[in-house]
PDB file of C-alpha atoms in Angstrom:
ATOM      1  CA  UNK A   1       0.000   0.000   0.000  1.00  0.00           C
ATOM      2  CA  UNK A   2       2.856   2.399   0.800  1.00  0.00           C
ATOM      3  CA  UNK A   3       4.475   1.560  -2.541  1.00  0.00           C
ATOM      4  CA  UNK A   4       1.315   2.222  -4.546  1.00  0.00           C
ATOM      5  CA  UNK A   5       0.730   5.479  -2.634  1.00  0.00           C
ATOM      6  CA  UNK A   6       4.274   6.598  -3.465  1.00  0.00           C
ATOM      7  CA  UNK A   7       3.858   5.722  -7.160  1.00  0.00           C
ATOM      8  CA  UNK A   8       0.448   7.392  -7.368  1.00  0.00           C
ATOM      9  CA  UNK A   9       1.763  10.503  -5.645  1.00  0.00           C
ATOM     10  CA  UNK A  10       4.460  10.801  -8.331  1.00  0.00           C
ATOM     11  CA  UNK A  11       1.761  11.227 -10.974  1.00  0.00           C
ATOM     12  CA  UNK A  12      -0.034  14.532 -11.256  1.00  0.00           C
ATOM     13  CA  UNK A  13      -3.811  14.436 -11.486  1.00  0.00           C
ATOM     14  CA  UNK A  14      -5.541  17.766 -11.809  1.00  0.00           C
ATOM     15  CA  UNK A  15      -9.034  16.364 -12.404  1.00  0.00           C
ATOM     16  CA  UNK A  16      -9.718  15.602  -8.726  1.00  0.00           C
ATOM     17  CA  UNK A  17      -9.260  17.612  -5.551  1.00  0.00           C
ATOM     18  CA  UNK A  18      -6.947  16.112  -2.954  1.00  0.00           C
ATOM     19  CA  UNK A  19      -9.805  14.867  -0.769  1.00  0.00           C
ATOM     20  CA  UNK A  20     -11.548  13.119  -3.647  1.00  0.00           C
ATOM     21  CA  UNK A  21      -8.258  11.672  -4.840  1.00  0.00           C
ATOM     22  CA  UNK A  22      -7.513  10.285  -1.374  1.00  0.00           C
ATOM     23  CA  UNK A  23     -10.941   8.652  -1.149  1.00  0.00           C
ATOM     24  CA  UNK A  24     -10.546   7.240  -4.678  1.00  0.00           C
ATOM     25  CA  UNK A  25      -7.156   5.774  -3.754  1.00  0.00           C
ATOM     26  CA  UNK A  26      -8.549   4.137  -0.604  1.00  0.00           C
ATOM     27  CA  UNK A  27     -11.524   2.881  -2.593  1.00  0.00           C
ATOM     28  CA  UNK A  28      -9.199   1.061  -4.972  1.00  0.00           C
ATOM     29  CA  UNK A  29      -7.278  -0.464  -2.061  1.00  0.00           C
ATOM     30  CA  UNK A  30     -10.495  -1.591  -0.361  1.00  0.00           C
ATOM     31  CA  UNK A  31     -11.679  -3.075  -3.648  1.00  0.00           C
ATOM     32  CA  UNK A  32      -8.476  -5.119  -3.795  1.00  0.00           C
ATOM     33  CA  UNK A  33      -8.370  -6.241  -0.167  1.00  0.00           C
ATOM     34  CA  UNK A  34     -12.031  -6.654   0.739  1.00  0.00           C
ATOM     35  CA  UNK A  35     -12.620  -9.919  -1.224  1.00  0.00           C
ATOM     36  CA  UNK A  36      -9.910 -11.591   0.896  1.00  0.00           C
ATOM     37  CA  UNK A  37     -11.584 -10.307   4.043  1.00  0.00           C
ATOM     38  CA  UNK A  38     -15.064 -11.299   2.855  1.00  0.00           C
ATOM     39  CA  UNK A  39     -13.982 -14.882   2.165  1.00  0.00           C
ATOM     40  CA  UNK A  40     -12.192 -15.103   5.526  1.00  0.00           C
ATOM     41  CA  UNK A  41     -15.200 -13.591   7.328  1.00  0.00           C
ATOM     42  CA  UNK A  42     -17.680 -16.075   5.863  1.00  0.00           C
ATOM     43  CA  UNK A  43     -15.455 -19.097   6.489  1.00  0.00           C
ATOM     44  CA  UNK A  44     -14.295 -18.054   9.964  1.00  0.00           C
ATOM     45  CA  UNK A  45     -17.787 -17.118  11.181  1.00  0.00           C
ATOM     46  CA  UNK A  46     -19.225 -20.386   9.873  1.00  0.00           C
ATOM     47  CA  UNK A  47     -16.460 -22.487  11.426  1.00  0.00           C
ATOM     48  CA  UNK A  48     -16.663 -20.764  14.817  1.00  0.00           C
ATOM     49  CA  UNK A  49     -20.473 -20.997  14.927  1.00  0.00           C
ATOM     50  CA  UNK A  50     -20.205 -24.743  14.307  1.00  0.00           C
ATOM     51  CA  UNK A  51     -17.289 -25.722  16.524  1.00  0.00           C
ATOM     52  CA  UNK A  52     -18.234 -23.465  19.469  1.00  0.00           C
ATOM     53  CA  UNK A  53     -21.987 -24.056  18.985  1.00  0.00           C
ATOM     54  CA  UNK A  54     -22.854 -20.360  19.040  1.00  0.00           C
ATOM     55  CA  UNK A  55     -26.633 -19.912  18.849  1.00  0.00           C
ATOM     56  CA  UNK A  56     -29.518 -17.669  19.833  1.00  0.00           C
ATOM     57  CA  UNK A  57     -28.991 -14.217  21.307  1.00  0.00           C
ATOM     58  CA  UNK A  58     -25.217 -14.599  21.476  1.00  0.00           C
ATOM     59  CA  UNK A  59     -25.040 -15.366  17.766  1.00  0.00           C
ATOM     60  CA  UNK A  60     -27.245 -12.391  16.874  1.00  0.00           C
ATOM     61  CA  UNK A  61     -25.244 -10.095  19.165  1.00  0.00           C
ATOM     62  CA  UNK A  62     -21.927 -11.242  17.675  1.00  0.00           C
ATOM     63  CA  UNK A  63     -23.184 -10.756  14.119  1.00  0.00           C
ATOM     64  CA  UNK A  64     -24.578  -7.289  14.880  1.00  0.00           C
ATOM     65  CA  UNK A  65     -21.436  -6.052  16.621  1.00  0.00           C
ATOM     66  CA  UNK A  66     -19.225  -7.422  13.875  1.00  0.00           C
ATOM     67  CA  UNK A  67     -20.578  -4.699  11.546  1.00  0.00           C
ATOM     68  CA  UNK A  68     -17.580  -2.540  12.481  1.00  0.00           C
ATOM     69  CA  UNK A  69     -15.298  -5.374  11.491  1.00  0.00           C
ATOM     70  CA  UNK A  70     -17.061  -5.605   8.111  1.00  0.00           C
ATOM     71  CA  UNK A  71     -16.532  -1.851   7.687  1.00  0.00           C
ATOM     72  CA  UNK A  72     -12.816  -2.422   8.483  1.00  0.00           C
ATOM     73  CA  UNK A  73     -12.956   0.017  11.418  1.00  0.00           C
ATOM     74  CA  UNK A  74     -11.763  -2.269  14.211  1.00  0.00           C
ATOM     75  CA  UNK A  75      -8.567  -0.257  14.768  1.00  0.00           C
ATOM     76  CA  UNK A  76     -10.536   2.950  15.334  1.00  0.00           C
ATOM     77  CA  UNK A  77     -11.249   1.754  18.867  1.00  0.00           C
ATOM     78  CA  UNK A  78     -14.981   1.093  18.402  1.00  0.00           C
ATOM     79  CA  UNK A  79     -16.168  -1.901  20.417  1.00  0.00           C
ATOM     80  CA  UNK A  80     -16.519  -4.755  17.967  1.00  0.00           C
ATOM     81  CA  UNK A  81     -16.874  -8.523  17.858  1.00  0.00           C
ATOM     82  CA  UNK A  82     -14.260  -9.974  15.535  1.00  0.00           C
ATOM     83  CA  UNK A  83     -14.632 -13.195  13.600  1.00  0.00           C
ATOM     84  CA  UNK A  84     -11.436 -12.601  11.599  1.00  0.00           C
ATOM     85  CA  UNK A  85      -8.542 -11.902  13.942  1.00  0.00           C
ATOM     86  CA  UNK A  86      -6.056 -11.154  11.171  1.00  0.00           C
ATOM     87  CA  UNK A  87      -7.934  -8.174   9.786  1.00  0.00           C
ATOM     88  CA  UNK A  88      -6.441  -5.682  12.248  1.00  0.00           C
ATOM     89  CA  UNK A  89      -3.585  -4.748   9.904  1.00  0.00           C
ATOM     90  CA  UNK A  90      -5.915  -3.975   6.978  1.00  0.00           C
ATOM     91  CA  UNK A  91      -7.990  -1.724   9.230  1.00  0.00           C
ATOM     92  CA  UNK A  92      -4.890   0.008  10.590  1.00  0.00           C
ATOM     93  CA  UNK A  93      -3.401   0.531   7.115  1.00  0.00           C
ATOM     94  CA  UNK A  94      -6.577   2.080   5.728  1.00  0.00           C
ATOM     95  CA  UNK A  95      -6.953   4.444   8.680  1.00  0.00           C
ATOM     96  CA  UNK A  96      -3.268   5.361   8.538  1.00  0.00           C
ATOM     97  CA  UNK A  97      -3.399   5.984   4.792  1.00  0.00           C
ATOM     98  CA  UNK A  98      -6.126   8.600   5.329  1.00  0.00           C
ATOM     99  CA  UNK A  99      -3.383  10.702   6.921  1.00  0.00           C
ATOM    100  CA  UNK A 100      -0.400   9.593   4.868  1.00  0.00           C
ATOM    101  CA  UNK A 101      -1.747   9.833   1.330  1.00  0.00           C
ATOM    102  CA  UNK A 102      -2.738  13.545   1.238  1.00  0.00           C
ATOM    103  CA  UNK A 103       0.633  14.649   2.611  1.00  0.00           C
ATOM    104  CA  UNK A 104       2.523  12.240   0.373  1.00  0.00           C
ATOM    105  CA  UNK A 105       0.538  13.430  -2.607  1.00  0.00           C
ATOM    106  CA  UNK A 106       1.107  17.127  -1.903  1.00  0.00           C
ATOM    107  CA  UNK A 107       4.636  16.985  -0.461  1.00  0.00           C
ATOM    108  CA  UNK A 108       6.126  13.821  -1.981  1.00  0.00           C
ATOM    109  CA  UNK A 109       9.856  14.443  -1.501  1.00  0.00           C
ATOM    110  CA  UNK A 110       9.512  16.334   1.782  1.00  0.00           C
ATOM    111  CA  UNK A 111       7.375  13.580   3.270  1.00  0.00           C
ATOM    112  CA  UNK A 112       9.586  10.781   1.933  1.00  0.00           C
ATOM    113  CA  UNK A 113      12.891  12.262   3.100  1.00  0.00           C
ATOM    114  CA  UNK A 114      11.893  14.132   6.274  1.00  0.00           C
ATOM    115  CA  UNK A 115       8.464  13.277   7.688  1.00  0.00           C
ATOM    116  CA  UNK A 116       8.565   9.500   7.118  1.00  0.00           C
ATOM    117  CA  UNK A 117      12.006   9.030   8.754  1.00  0.00           C
ATOM    118  CA  UNK A 118      10.870  11.117  11.747  1.00  0.00           C
ATOM    119  CA  UNK A 119       7.736   8.984  12.148  1.00  0.00           C
ATOM    120  CA  UNK A 120       9.739   5.734  11.937  1.00  0.00           C
ATOM    121  CA  UNK A 121      12.342   6.925  14.454  1.00  0.00           C
ATOM    122  CA  UNK A 122       9.666   8.008  16.954  1.00  0.00           C
ATOM    123  CA  UNK A 123       7.647   4.818  16.397  1.00  0.00           C
ATOM    124  CA  UNK A 124      10.654   2.577  17.010  1.00  0.00           C
ATOM    125  CA  UNK A 125      11.700   4.597  20.068  1.00  0.00           C
ATOM    126  CA  UNK A 126       8.192   4.425  21.542  1.00  0.00           C
ATOM    127  CA  UNK A 127       7.915   0.659  21.075  1.00  0.00           C
ATOM    128  CA  UNK A 128      11.441   0.098  22.340  1.00  0.00           C
ATOM    129  CA  UNK A 129      10.772   1.990  25.568  1.00  0.00           C
ATOM    130  CA  UNK A 130       7.217   0.756  26.208  1.00  0.00           C
ATOM    131  CA  UNK A 131       7.457  -2.883  25.091  1.00  0.00           C
ATOM    132  CA  UNK A 132      11.036  -3.669  24.121  1.00  0.00           C
ATOM    133  CA  UNK A 133       9.758  -5.491  21.007  1.00  0.00           C
ATOM    134  CA  UNK A 134       7.548  -4.901  17.955  1.00  0.00           C
ATOM    135  CA  UNK A 135       4.972  -7.708  18.063  1.00  0.00           C
ATOM    136  CA  UNK A 136       2.017  -5.699  19.379  1.00  0.00           C
ATOM    137  CA  UNK A 137      -1.465  -6.234  17.931  1.00  0.00           C
ATOM    138  CA  UNK A 138      -4.067  -4.791  20.291  1.00  0.00           C
ATOM    139  CA  UNK A 139      -2.980  -2.737  23.324  1.00  0.00           C
ATOM    140  CA  UNK A 140      -5.019   0.449  23.880  1.00  0.00           C
ATOM    141  CA  UNK A 141      -2.953   3.433  25.077  1.00  0.00           C
ATOM    142  CA  UNK A 142      -5.879   5.670  25.970  1.00  0.00           C
ATOM    143  CA  UNK A 143      -6.014   7.399  22.602  1.00  0.00           C
ATOM    144  CA  UNK A 144      -5.443   4.785  19.881  1.00  0.00           C
ATOM    145  CA  UNK A 145      -4.411   1.152  19.614  1.00  0.00           C
ATOM    146  CA  UNK A 146      -0.640   0.769  19.677  1.00  0.00           C
ATOM    147  CA  UNK A 147      -1.109  -1.633  16.779  1.00  0.00           C
ATOM    148  CA  UNK A 148      -2.381   1.347  14.761  1.00  0.00           C
ATOM    149  CA  UNK A 149       0.862   3.175  15.593  1.00  0.00           C
ATOM    150  CA  UNK A 150       2.766   0.045  14.569  1.00  0.00           C
ATOM    151  CA  UNK A 151       1.015  -0.082  11.191  1.00  0.00           C
ATOM    152  CA  UNK A 152       1.438   3.666  10.686  1.00  0.00           C
ATOM    153  CA  UNK A 153       5.164   3.356  11.391  1.00  0.00           C
ATOM    154  CA  UNK A 154       5.414   0.330   9.110  1.00  0.00           C
ATOM    155  CA  UNK A 155       3.803   2.175   6.214  1.00  0.00           C
ATOM    156  CA  UNK A 156       6.154   5.102   6.656  1.00  0.00           C
ATOM    157  CA  UNK A 157       9.047   2.666   6.653  1.00  0.00           C
ATOM    158  CA  UNK A 158       7.655   1.269   3.378  1.00  0.00           C
ATOM    159  CA  UNK A 159       7.704   4.783   1.897  1.00  0.00           C
ATOM    160  CA  UNK A 160      11.347   5.175   2.894  1.00  0.00           C
ATOM    161  CA  UNK A 161      12.203   1.768   1.432  1.00  0.00           C
ATOM    162  CA  UNK A 162      10.603   2.623  -1.887  1.00  0.00           C
ATOM    163  CA  UNK A 163      12.337   6.028  -2.004  1.00  0.00           C
ATOM    164  CA  UNK A 164      15.695   4.333  -1.344  1.00  0.00           C
ATOM    165  CA  UNK A 165      14.923   1.720  -4.019  1.00  0.00           C
ATOM    166  CA  UNK A 166      14.265   4.521  -6.533  1.00  0.00           C
ATOM    167  CA  UNK A 167      17.646   6.032  -5.685  1.00  0.00           C
ATOM    168  CA  UNK A 168      19.470   2.716  -5.981  1.00  0.00           C
ATOM    169  CA  UNK A 169      17.806   2.074  -9.344  1.00  0.00           C
ATOM    170  CA  UNK A 170      19.524   5.153 -10.780  1.00  0.00           C
ATOM    171  CA  UNK A 171      23.015   4.123  -9.617  1.00  0.00           C
ATOM    172  CA  UNK A 172      25.288   2.079 -11.899  1.00  0.00           C
ATOM    173  CA  UNK A 173      26.964  -0.603  -9.779  1.00  0.00           C
ATOM    174  CA  UNK A 174      29.881  -2.772 -10.827  1.00  0.00           C
ATOM    175  CA  UNK A 175      29.494  -6.521 -11.046  1.00  0.00           C
ATOM    176  CA  UNK A 176      31.095  -6.887  -7.620  1.00  0.00           C
ATOM    177  CA  UNK A 177      28.794  -4.228  -6.203  1.00  0.00           C
ATOM    178  CA  UNK A 178      25.693  -5.975  -7.516  1.00  0.00           C
ATOM    179  CA  UNK A 179      26.848  -9.288  -6.033  1.00  0.00           C
ATOM    180  CA  UNK A 180      27.462  -7.693  -2.646  1.00  0.00           C
ATOM    181  CA  UNK A 181      23.997  -6.134  -2.729  1.00  0.00           C
ATOM    182  CA  UNK A 182      22.502  -9.559  -3.520  1.00  0.00           C
ATOM    183  CA  UNK A 183      24.334 -11.073  -0.547  1.00  0.00           C
ATOM    184  CA  UNK A 184      23.017  -8.311   1.719  1.00  0.00           C
ATOM    185  CA  UNK A 185      19.457  -8.803   0.450  1.00  0.00           C
ATOM    186  CA  UNK A 186      19.562 -12.598   0.913  1.00  0.00           C
ATOM    187  CA  UNK A 187      21.017 -12.180   4.419  1.00  0.00           C
ATOM    188  CA  UNK A 188      18.110  -9.957   5.342  1.00  0.00           C
ATOM    189  CA  UNK A 189      15.551 -12.466   4.087  1.00  0.00           C
ATOM    190  CA  UNK A 190      17.276 -15.330   5.909  1.00  0.00           C
ATOM    191  CA  UNK A 191      16.988 -13.265   9.099  1.00  0.00           C
ATOM    192  CA  UNK A 192      13.184 -13.438   8.778  1.00  0.00           C
ATOM    193  CA  UNK A 193      13.229 -17.240   8.996  1.00  0.00           C
ATOM    194  CA  UNK A 194      15.793 -17.161  11.794  1.00  0.00           C
ATOM    195  CA  UNK A 195      13.471 -14.888  13.771  1.00  0.00           C
ATOM    196  CA  UNK A 196      10.491 -17.189  13.189  1.00  0.00           C
ATOM    197  CA  UNK A 197      12.230 -20.433  14.138  1.00  0.00           C
ATOM    198  CA  UNK A 198      14.042 -18.970  17.158  1.00  0.00           C
ATOM    199  CA  UNK A 199      10.828 -17.248  18.283  1.00  0.00           C
ATOM    200  CA  UNK A 200      12.843 -14.106  18.897  1.00  0.00           C
ATOM    201  CA  UNK A 201      10.975 -11.371  20.724  1.00  0.00           C
ATOM    202  CA  UNK A 202      12.928  -8.463  22.140  1.00  0.00           C
ATOM    203  CA  UNK A 203      15.376  -5.719  21.243  1.00  0.00           C
ATOM    204  CA  UNK A 204      16.622  -7.837  18.327  1.00  0.00           C
ATOM    205  CA  UNK A 205      13.278  -7.112  16.591  1.00  0.00           C
ATOM    206  CA  UNK A 206      14.511  -3.653  15.694  1.00  0.00           C
ATOM    207  CA  UNK A 207      17.698  -5.049  14.134  1.00  0.00           C
ATOM    208  CA  UNK A 208      15.665  -7.530  12.062  1.00  0.00           C
ATOM    209  CA  UNK A 209      13.393  -4.710  10.927  1.00  0.00           C
ATOM    210  CA  UNK A 210      16.406  -2.766   9.684  1.00  0.00           C
ATOM    211  CA  UNK A 211      17.734  -5.840   7.847  1.00  0.00           C
ATOM    212  CA  UNK A 212      14.394  -6.577   6.201  1.00  0.00           C
ATOM    213  CA  UNK A 213      13.911  -2.943   5.145  1.00  0.00           C
ATOM    214  CA  UNK A 214      17.353  -2.948   3.528  1.00  0.00           C
ATOM    215  CA  UNK A 215      16.605  -6.220   1.735  1.00  0.00           C
ATOM    216  CA  UNK A 216      13.331  -4.886   0.355  1.00  0.00           C
ATOM    217  CA  UNK A 217      15.036  -1.713  -0.863  1.00  0.00           C
ATOM    218  CA  UNK A 218      17.705  -3.708  -2.718  1.00  0.00           C
ATOM    219  CA  UNK A 219      15.166  -6.131  -4.188  1.00  0.00           C
ATOM    220  CA  UNK A 220      12.829  -3.344  -5.252  1.00  0.00           C
ATOM    221  CA  UNK A 221      15.628  -1.455  -6.958  1.00  0.00           C
ATOM    222  CA  UNK A 222      16.791  -4.475  -8.973  1.00  0.00           C
ATOM    223  CA  UNK A 223      20.347  -3.361  -8.186  1.00  0.00           C
ATOM    224  CA  UNK A 224      21.612  -6.753  -7.025  1.00  0.00           C
ATOM    225  CA  UNK A 225      22.559  -9.465  -9.497  1.00  0.00           C
ATOM    226  CA  UNK A 226      19.998 -11.906  -8.111  1.00  0.00           C
ATOM    227  CA  UNK A 227      17.350  -9.169  -7.896  1.00  0.00           C
ATOM    228  CA  UNK A 228      17.759  -8.392 -11.588  1.00  0.00           C
ATOM    229  CA  UNK A 229      17.047 -12.008 -12.456  1.00  0.00           C
ATOM    230  CA  UNK A 230      14.006 -12.156 -10.208  1.00  0.00           C
ATOM    231  CA  UNK A 231      12.611  -8.761 -11.249  1.00  0.00           C
ATOM    232  CA  UNK A 232      10.570  -9.174  -8.090  1.00  0.00           C
ATOM    233  CA  UNK A 233       8.218  -6.228  -8.215  1.00  0.00           C
ATOM    234  CA  UNK A 234       6.979  -6.963 -11.747  1.00  0.00           C
ATOM    235  CA  UNK A 235       7.139 -10.758 -11.940  1.00  0.00           C
ATOM    236  CA  UNK A 236       3.766 -12.502 -12.279  1.00  0.00           C
ATOM    237  CA  UNK A 237       5.061 -15.250 -10.006  1.00  0.00           C
ATOM    238  CA  UNK A 238       5.751 -12.787  -7.213  1.00  0.00           C
ATOM    239  CA  UNK A 239       2.383 -11.102  -7.744  1.00  0.00           C
ATOM    240  CA  UNK A 240       0.698 -14.508  -7.336  1.00  0.00           C
ATOM    241  CA  UNK A 241       2.745 -15.233  -4.200  1.00  0.00           C
ATOM    242  CA  UNK A 242       1.650 -11.877  -2.823  1.00  0.00           C
ATOM    243  CA  UNK A 243      -2.000 -12.739  -3.443  1.00  0.00           C
ATOM    244  CA  UNK A 244      -1.569 -16.227  -2.009  1.00  0.00           C
ATOM    245  CA  UNK A 245       0.228 -14.962   1.104  1.00  0.00           C
ATOM    246  CA  UNK A 246      -2.607 -12.486   1.698  1.00  0.00           C
ATOM    247  CA  UNK A 247      -5.136 -15.315   1.470  1.00  0.00           C
ATOM    248  CA  UNK A 248      -3.019 -17.454   3.801  1.00  0.00           C
ATOM    249  CA  UNK A 249      -2.661 -14.623   6.332  1.00  0.00           C
ATOM    250  CA  UNK A 250      -6.386 -13.870   6.411  1.00  0.00           C
ATOM    251  CA  UNK A 251      -7.451 -17.512   6.839  1.00  0.00           C
ATOM    252  CA  UNK A 252      -4.781 -19.217   8.941  1.00  0.00           C
ATOM    253  CA  UNK A 253      -6.408 -18.406  12.278  1.00  0.00           C
ATOM    254  CA  UNK A 254      -9.560 -20.244  11.209  1.00  0.00           C
ATOM    255  CA  UNK A 255      -7.434 -23.372  10.863  1.00  0.00           C
ATOM    256  CA  UNK A 256      -6.058 -22.713  14.330  1.00  0.00           C
ATOM    257  CA  UNK A 257      -9.580 -22.753  15.781  1.00  0.00           C
ATOM    258  CA  UNK A 258     -10.282 -26.124  14.162  1.00  0.00           C
ATOM    259  CA  UNK A 259      -7.009 -27.735  15.241  1.00  0.00           C
ATOM    260  CA  UNK A 260      -7.301 -26.516  18.845  1.00  0.00           C
ATOM    261  CA  UNK A 261     -10.932 -27.537  19.190  1.00  0.00           C
ATOM    262  CA  UNK A 262     -11.072 -30.894  17.447  1.00  0.00           C
ATOM    263  CA  UNK A 263      -7.493 -32.182  17.323  1.00  0.00           C
ATOM    264  CA  UNK A 264      -6.011 -31.080  20.657  1.00  0.00           C
ATOM    265  CA  UNK A 265      -5.299 -34.723  21.578  1.00  0.00           C
ATOM    266  CA  UNK A 266      -2.916 -35.172  18.647  1.00  0.00           C
ATOM    267  CA  UNK A 267       0.817 -34.777  19.224  1.00  0.00           C
ATOM    268  CA  UNK A 268       2.471 -31.482  18.284  1.00  0.00           C
ATOM    269  CA  UNK A 269       4.004 -32.679  15.000  1.00  0.00           C
ATOM    270  CA  UNK A 270       0.694 -33.962  13.628  1.00  0.00           C
ATOM    271  CA  UNK A 271      -1.138 -30.798  14.695  1.00  0.00           C
ATOM    272  CA  UNK A 272       1.424 -28.572  12.967  1.00  0.00           C
ATOM    273  CA  UNK A 273       1.248 -30.675   9.792  1.00  0.00           C
ATOM    274  CA  UNK A 274      -2.560 -30.559   9.804  1.00  0.00           C
ATOM    275  CA  UNK A 275      -2.541 -26.811  10.439  1.00  0.00           C
ATOM    276  CA  UNK A 276      -0.154 -26.202   7.523  1.00  0.00           C
ATOM    277  CA  UNK A 277      -2.122 -28.410   5.108  1.00  0.00           C
ATOM    278  CA  UNK A 278      -5.444 -26.833   6.077  1.00  0.00           C
ATOM    279  CA  UNK A 279      -3.995 -23.332   5.774  1.00  0.00           C
ATOM    280  CA  UNK A 280      -2.514 -23.963   2.330  1.00  0.00           C
ATOM    281  CA  UNK A 281      -5.719 -25.540   1.014  1.00  0.00           C
ATOM    282  CA  UNK A 282      -7.956 -22.811   2.442  1.00  0.00           C
ATOM    283  CA  UNK A 283      -5.702 -20.101   1.008  1.00  0.00           C
ATOM    284  CA  UNK A 284      -5.860 -21.751  -2.415  1.00  0.00           C
ATOM    285  CA  UNK A 285      -9.663 -21.896  -2.211  1.00  0.00           C
ATOM    286  CA  UNK A 286      -9.674 -18.196  -1.284  1.00  0.00           C
ATOM    287  CA  UNK A 287      -7.550 -17.247  -4.311  1.00  0.00           C
ATOM    288  CA  UNK A 288      -9.717 -19.459  -6.539  1.00  0.00           C
ATOM    289  CA  UNK A 289     -12.902 -17.867  -5.169  1.00  0.00           C
ATOM    290  CA  UNK A 290     -11.635 -14.299  -5.663  1.00  0.00           C
ATOM    291  CA  UNK A 291     -10.433 -15.039  -9.188  1.00  0.00           C
ATOM    292  CA  UNK A 292     -13.844 -16.244 -10.347  1.00  0.00           C
ATOM    293  CA  UNK A 293     -15.736 -13.533  -8.489  1.00  0.00           C
ATOM    294  CA  UNK A 294     -13.636 -10.971 -10.381  1.00  0.00           C
ATOM    295  CA  UNK A 295     -14.318 -12.735 -13.688  1.00  0.00           C
ATOM    296  CA  UNK A 296     -18.058 -12.713 -12.924  1.00  0.00           C
ATOM    297  CA  UNK A 297     -18.008  -9.041 -11.905  1.00  0.00           C
ATOM    298  CA  UNK A 298     -16.060  -7.960 -14.973  1.00  0.00           C
ATOM    299  CA  UNK A 299     -18.557  -9.789 -17.175  1.00  0.00           C
ATOM    300  CA  UNK A 300     -21.815  -8.718 -15.524  1.00  0.00           C
ATOM    301  CA  UNK A 301     -21.045  -5.508 -13.613  1.00  0.00           C
ATOM    302  CA  UNK A 302     -22.834  -3.287 -16.115  1.00  0.00           C
ATOM    303  CA  UNK A 303     -25.928  -5.495 -15.938  1.00  0.00           C
ATOM    304  CA  UNK A 304     -25.872  -5.314 -12.131  1.00  0.00           C
ATOM    305  CA  UNK A 305     -25.457  -1.526 -12.172  1.00  0.00           C
ATOM    306  CA  UNK A 306     -28.386  -1.079 -14.554  1.00  0.00           C
ATOM    307  CA  UNK A 307     -30.644  -2.751 -11.986  1.00  0.00           C
ATOM    308  CA  UNK A 308     -30.007   0.080  -9.540  1.00  0.00           C
ATOM    309  CA  UNK A 309     -28.700   3.062 -11.518  1.00  0.00           C
ATOM    310  CA  UNK A 310     -30.175   4.931 -14.436  1.00  0.00           C
ATOM    311  CA  UNK A 311     -27.925   5.446 -17.427  1.00  0.00           C
ATOM    312  CA  UNK A 312     -26.639   9.004 -17.727  1.00  0.00           C
ATOM    313  CA  UNK A 313     -27.952  10.901 -20.718  1.00  0.00           C
TER     314      UNK A 313
END
């Protein structure tokens, strides 16, 4: 989202005022992300109703109060019942982009080189002092969720990464330089898996964040030898992996509910294997569902609109 905001802000559009342009940008992002949420919402609500036997007044209450989740406003602080636990980041990104996009659009270079670094520095300092780590998803600080601050800081870091990638793209590196950049990028990505398997949670989080940001900047620039071969930002394979990872992220907690409720007696290895298989299959079904919904909408959208809207004369 930060990358697309940066690219859109580089283009001048005099046909819309800044407010309308911001809303249009968020509308496009919601149009892209909402199908993943909708699929996860339907599946997760259905699964939880069945396995936890939610009925009667409790079911009605949960469905009514989940309206704020459907509107992607959970991170605003409104009391809400959540069926999809992984949707917090989408909500936080959309709310954060309401503030970021207008400033990025009007003051692209100033925001990218001054405001964004200031936000990231303050965000990292705040989390370092208050928590000592970055994995925060729901604590309320009396004004906003700290997870909203986390997402806001992450998006600003994304803006910095993309700005650095643009700079690197315009530099001519030697063969040795490109190889060294590839090594640095791969080291950063390896650090992600090291963090996951070691279950690291502490001050090292901030070092990993720096490594990952550097790796993304190098990959996005195509400056490294390996990055040039991958052409990561434009490759159809990487676009598909991005879509699949989004589907996996939105649906994996549903699998967790099933495994904990019905397979708690299994040993750890079998439960992990089942969780992984279920997550991969459900993510594939999500991608499949969204693909054919888009095909249907592209084919019949004008027919649907004519049912509700009069044609302009």
